Short mmCIF file of C-alpha atoms in Angstrom, two decimals:
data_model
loop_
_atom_site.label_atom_id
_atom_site.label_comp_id
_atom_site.label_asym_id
_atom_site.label_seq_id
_atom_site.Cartn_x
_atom_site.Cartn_y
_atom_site.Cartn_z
CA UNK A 1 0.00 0.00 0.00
CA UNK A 2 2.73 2.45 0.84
CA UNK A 3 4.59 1.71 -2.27
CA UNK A 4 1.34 1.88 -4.11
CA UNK A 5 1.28 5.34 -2.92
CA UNK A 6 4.95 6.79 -3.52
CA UNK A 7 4.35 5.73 -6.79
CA UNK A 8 1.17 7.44 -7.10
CA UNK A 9 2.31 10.54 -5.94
CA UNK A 10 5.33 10.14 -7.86
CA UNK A 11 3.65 9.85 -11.02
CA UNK A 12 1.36 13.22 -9.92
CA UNK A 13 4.75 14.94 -9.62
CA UNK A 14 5.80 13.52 -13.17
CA UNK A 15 2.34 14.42 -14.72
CA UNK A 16 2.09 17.88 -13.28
CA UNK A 17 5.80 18.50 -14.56
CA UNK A 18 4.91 17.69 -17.73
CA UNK A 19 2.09 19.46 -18.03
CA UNK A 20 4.04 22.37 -17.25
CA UNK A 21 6.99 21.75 -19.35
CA UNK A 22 4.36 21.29 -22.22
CA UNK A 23 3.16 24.31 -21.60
CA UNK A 24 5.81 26.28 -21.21
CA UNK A 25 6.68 24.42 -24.97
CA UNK A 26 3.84 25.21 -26.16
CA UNK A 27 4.13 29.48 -25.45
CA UNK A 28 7.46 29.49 -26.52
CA UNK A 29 6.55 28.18 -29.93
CA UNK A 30 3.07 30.52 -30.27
CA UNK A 31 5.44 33.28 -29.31
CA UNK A 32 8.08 32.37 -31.55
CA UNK A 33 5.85 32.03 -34.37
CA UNK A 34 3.89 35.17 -33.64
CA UNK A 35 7.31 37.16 -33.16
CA UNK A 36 8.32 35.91 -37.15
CA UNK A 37 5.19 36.97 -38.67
CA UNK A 38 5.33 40.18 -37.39
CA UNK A 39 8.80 41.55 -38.09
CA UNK A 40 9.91 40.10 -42.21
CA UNK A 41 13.65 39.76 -42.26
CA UNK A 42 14.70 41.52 -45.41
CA UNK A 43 17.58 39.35 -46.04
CA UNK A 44 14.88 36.23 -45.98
CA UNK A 45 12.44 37.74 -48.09
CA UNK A 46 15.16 38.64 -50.71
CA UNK A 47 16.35 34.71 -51.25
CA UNK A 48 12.35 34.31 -51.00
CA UNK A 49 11.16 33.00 -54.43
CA UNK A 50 7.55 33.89 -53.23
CA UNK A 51 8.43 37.03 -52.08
CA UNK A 52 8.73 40.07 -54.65
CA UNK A 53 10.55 43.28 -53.54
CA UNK A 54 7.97 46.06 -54.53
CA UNK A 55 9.00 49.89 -55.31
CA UNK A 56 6.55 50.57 -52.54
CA UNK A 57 8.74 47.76 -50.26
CA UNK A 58 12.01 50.27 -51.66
CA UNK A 59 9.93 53.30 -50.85
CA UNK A 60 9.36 52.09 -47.24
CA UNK A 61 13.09 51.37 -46.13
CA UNK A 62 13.90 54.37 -47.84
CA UNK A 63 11.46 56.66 -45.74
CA UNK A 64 12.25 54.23 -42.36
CA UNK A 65 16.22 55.07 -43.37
CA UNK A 66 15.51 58.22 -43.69
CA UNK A 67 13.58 58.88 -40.50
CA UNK A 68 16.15 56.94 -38.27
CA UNK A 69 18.78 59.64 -39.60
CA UNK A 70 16.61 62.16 -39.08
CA UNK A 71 16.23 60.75 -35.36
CA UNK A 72 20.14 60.32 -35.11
CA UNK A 73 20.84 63.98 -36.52
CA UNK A 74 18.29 64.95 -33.14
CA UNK A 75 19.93 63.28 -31.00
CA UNK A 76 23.42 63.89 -31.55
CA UNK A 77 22.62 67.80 -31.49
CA UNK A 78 20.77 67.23 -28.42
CA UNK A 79 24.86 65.52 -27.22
CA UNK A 80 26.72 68.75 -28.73
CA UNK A 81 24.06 71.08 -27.05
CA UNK A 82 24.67 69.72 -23.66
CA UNK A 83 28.36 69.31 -23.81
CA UNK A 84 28.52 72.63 -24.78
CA UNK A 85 26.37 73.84 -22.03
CA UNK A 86 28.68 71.54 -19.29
CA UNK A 87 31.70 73.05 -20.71
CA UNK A 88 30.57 76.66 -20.41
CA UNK A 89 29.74 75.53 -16.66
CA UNK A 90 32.54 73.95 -16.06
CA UNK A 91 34.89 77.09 -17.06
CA UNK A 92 32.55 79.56 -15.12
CA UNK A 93 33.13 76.92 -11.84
CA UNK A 94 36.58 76.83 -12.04
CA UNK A 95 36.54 80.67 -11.99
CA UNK A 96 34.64 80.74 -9.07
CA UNK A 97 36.72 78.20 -7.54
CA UNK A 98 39.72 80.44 -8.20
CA UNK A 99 38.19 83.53 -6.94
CA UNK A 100 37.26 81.99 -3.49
CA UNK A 101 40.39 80.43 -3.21
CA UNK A 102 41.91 83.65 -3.54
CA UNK A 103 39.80 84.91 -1.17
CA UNK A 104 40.06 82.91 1.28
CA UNK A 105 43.92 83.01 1.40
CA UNK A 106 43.94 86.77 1.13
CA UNK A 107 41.66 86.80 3.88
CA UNK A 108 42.91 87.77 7.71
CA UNK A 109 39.22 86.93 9.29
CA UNK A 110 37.46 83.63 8.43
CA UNK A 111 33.12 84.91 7.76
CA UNK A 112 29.92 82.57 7.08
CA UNK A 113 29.99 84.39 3.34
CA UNK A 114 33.22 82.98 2.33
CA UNK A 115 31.28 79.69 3.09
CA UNK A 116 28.36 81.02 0.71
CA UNK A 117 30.90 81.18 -1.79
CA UNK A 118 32.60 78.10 -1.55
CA UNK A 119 29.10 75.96 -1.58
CA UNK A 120 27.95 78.07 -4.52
CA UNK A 121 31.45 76.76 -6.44
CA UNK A 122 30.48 73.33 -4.89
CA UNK A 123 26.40 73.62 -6.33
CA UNK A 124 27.43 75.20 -9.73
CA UNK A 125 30.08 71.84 -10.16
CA UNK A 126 27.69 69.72 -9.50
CA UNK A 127 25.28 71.13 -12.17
CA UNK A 128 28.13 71.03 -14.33
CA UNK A 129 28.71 67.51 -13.77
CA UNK A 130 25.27 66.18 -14.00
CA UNK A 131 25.12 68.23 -17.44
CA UNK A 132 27.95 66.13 -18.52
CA UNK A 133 26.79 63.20 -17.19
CA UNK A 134 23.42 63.81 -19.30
CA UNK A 135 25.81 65.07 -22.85
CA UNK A 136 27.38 61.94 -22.50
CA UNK A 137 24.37 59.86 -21.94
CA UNK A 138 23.24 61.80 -25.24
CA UNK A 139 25.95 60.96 -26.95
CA UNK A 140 25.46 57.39 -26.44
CA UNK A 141 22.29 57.61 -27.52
CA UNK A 142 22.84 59.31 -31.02
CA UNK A 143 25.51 56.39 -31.43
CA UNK A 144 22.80 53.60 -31.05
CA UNK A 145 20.61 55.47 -33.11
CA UNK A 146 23.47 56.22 -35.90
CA UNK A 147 23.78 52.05 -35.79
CA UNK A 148 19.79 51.58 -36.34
CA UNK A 149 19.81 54.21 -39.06
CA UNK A 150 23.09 52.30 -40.96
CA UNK A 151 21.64 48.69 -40.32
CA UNK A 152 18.27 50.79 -42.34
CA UNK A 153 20.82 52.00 -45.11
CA UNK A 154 22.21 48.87 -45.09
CA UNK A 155 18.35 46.98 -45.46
CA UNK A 156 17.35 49.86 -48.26
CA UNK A 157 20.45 48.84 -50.39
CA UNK A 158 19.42 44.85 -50.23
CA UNK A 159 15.82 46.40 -51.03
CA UNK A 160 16.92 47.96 -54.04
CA UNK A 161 19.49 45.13 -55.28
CA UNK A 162 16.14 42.38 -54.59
CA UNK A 163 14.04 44.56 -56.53
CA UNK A 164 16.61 44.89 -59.55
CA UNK A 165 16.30 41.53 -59.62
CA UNK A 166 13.01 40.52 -59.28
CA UNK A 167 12.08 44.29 -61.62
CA UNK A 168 14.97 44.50 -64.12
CA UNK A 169 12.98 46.62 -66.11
CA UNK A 170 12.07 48.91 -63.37
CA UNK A 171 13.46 52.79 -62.90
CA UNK A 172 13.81 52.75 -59.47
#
């Protein structure tokens, strides 16, 4: 009876596990399959037989190109604007941080402005800092979208070379 009922349980455990590893299967491949119809890979539809490269197909990756350059031009003035802006802050602190240490070595009597002074150096570096810290984030940011907008170059020149062979008599 008791080994009637280790095995019992045991085969539960086995049936429950498999359930769940089926399903789990199962999602992964609706997902998968989902994922692939929604997103063509260029390159696949070009060795395609079934699957003509249009002038409106060239059109497209010309105009998706052409926006993610657009997007990359944005975003890399955005990174000049603000490195700009931390290097005009960082000149202006390190004036300030030469003025009050000048003044407080030239100074015979230590006063709570001096102090003022000192933590307005301190605040206006920090800006400066986080500035740079946001230019540089920028800057990063134009990069990965100078990469999209090349990988989009690179999909409108397969475009064009599919649809010169699938159209040879074509203008485009």
């Amino acid at each position: 009876e008791k080994g009637r009922m280790m095995s019992k349980s045991s085969g539960l455990i086995f049936a429950s596990l498999l359930a769940t590893s089926a399903a789990a299967w199962t999602h992964t491949a609706v997902v998968t399959r989902a994922t692939h119809r929604r997103r063509p890979n260029p390159a696949r539809a070009a060795r395609s037989p079934f699957c003509l490269v249009t002038e409106d197909d060239v059109e497209a990756a010309v105009e998706k190109a052409e926006a993610a350059w657009a997007e990359a031009l944005e975003a890399r003035k955005l990174a000049d604007k603000l490195s700009g802006e931390a290097e005009t802050l960082a000149e202006e602190v390190s004036s300030k941080a030469a003025e009050q240490t000048e003044s407080l070595e030239s100074s015979t009597k230590f006063s709570l402005s001096m102090l003022t002074g000192a933590q307005s150096a301190v605040s206006s570096g920090l800006e400066a800092q986080q500035i740079l810290s946001d230019a540089y984030d920028a800057a990063e940011e134009a990069e990965r979208l100078e990469r999209e907008a090349e990988e989009a170059l690179a999909a409108v020149e397969v475009a064009l070379e599919q649809h010169a062979i699938d159209f040879p008599d074509s203008s485009v």
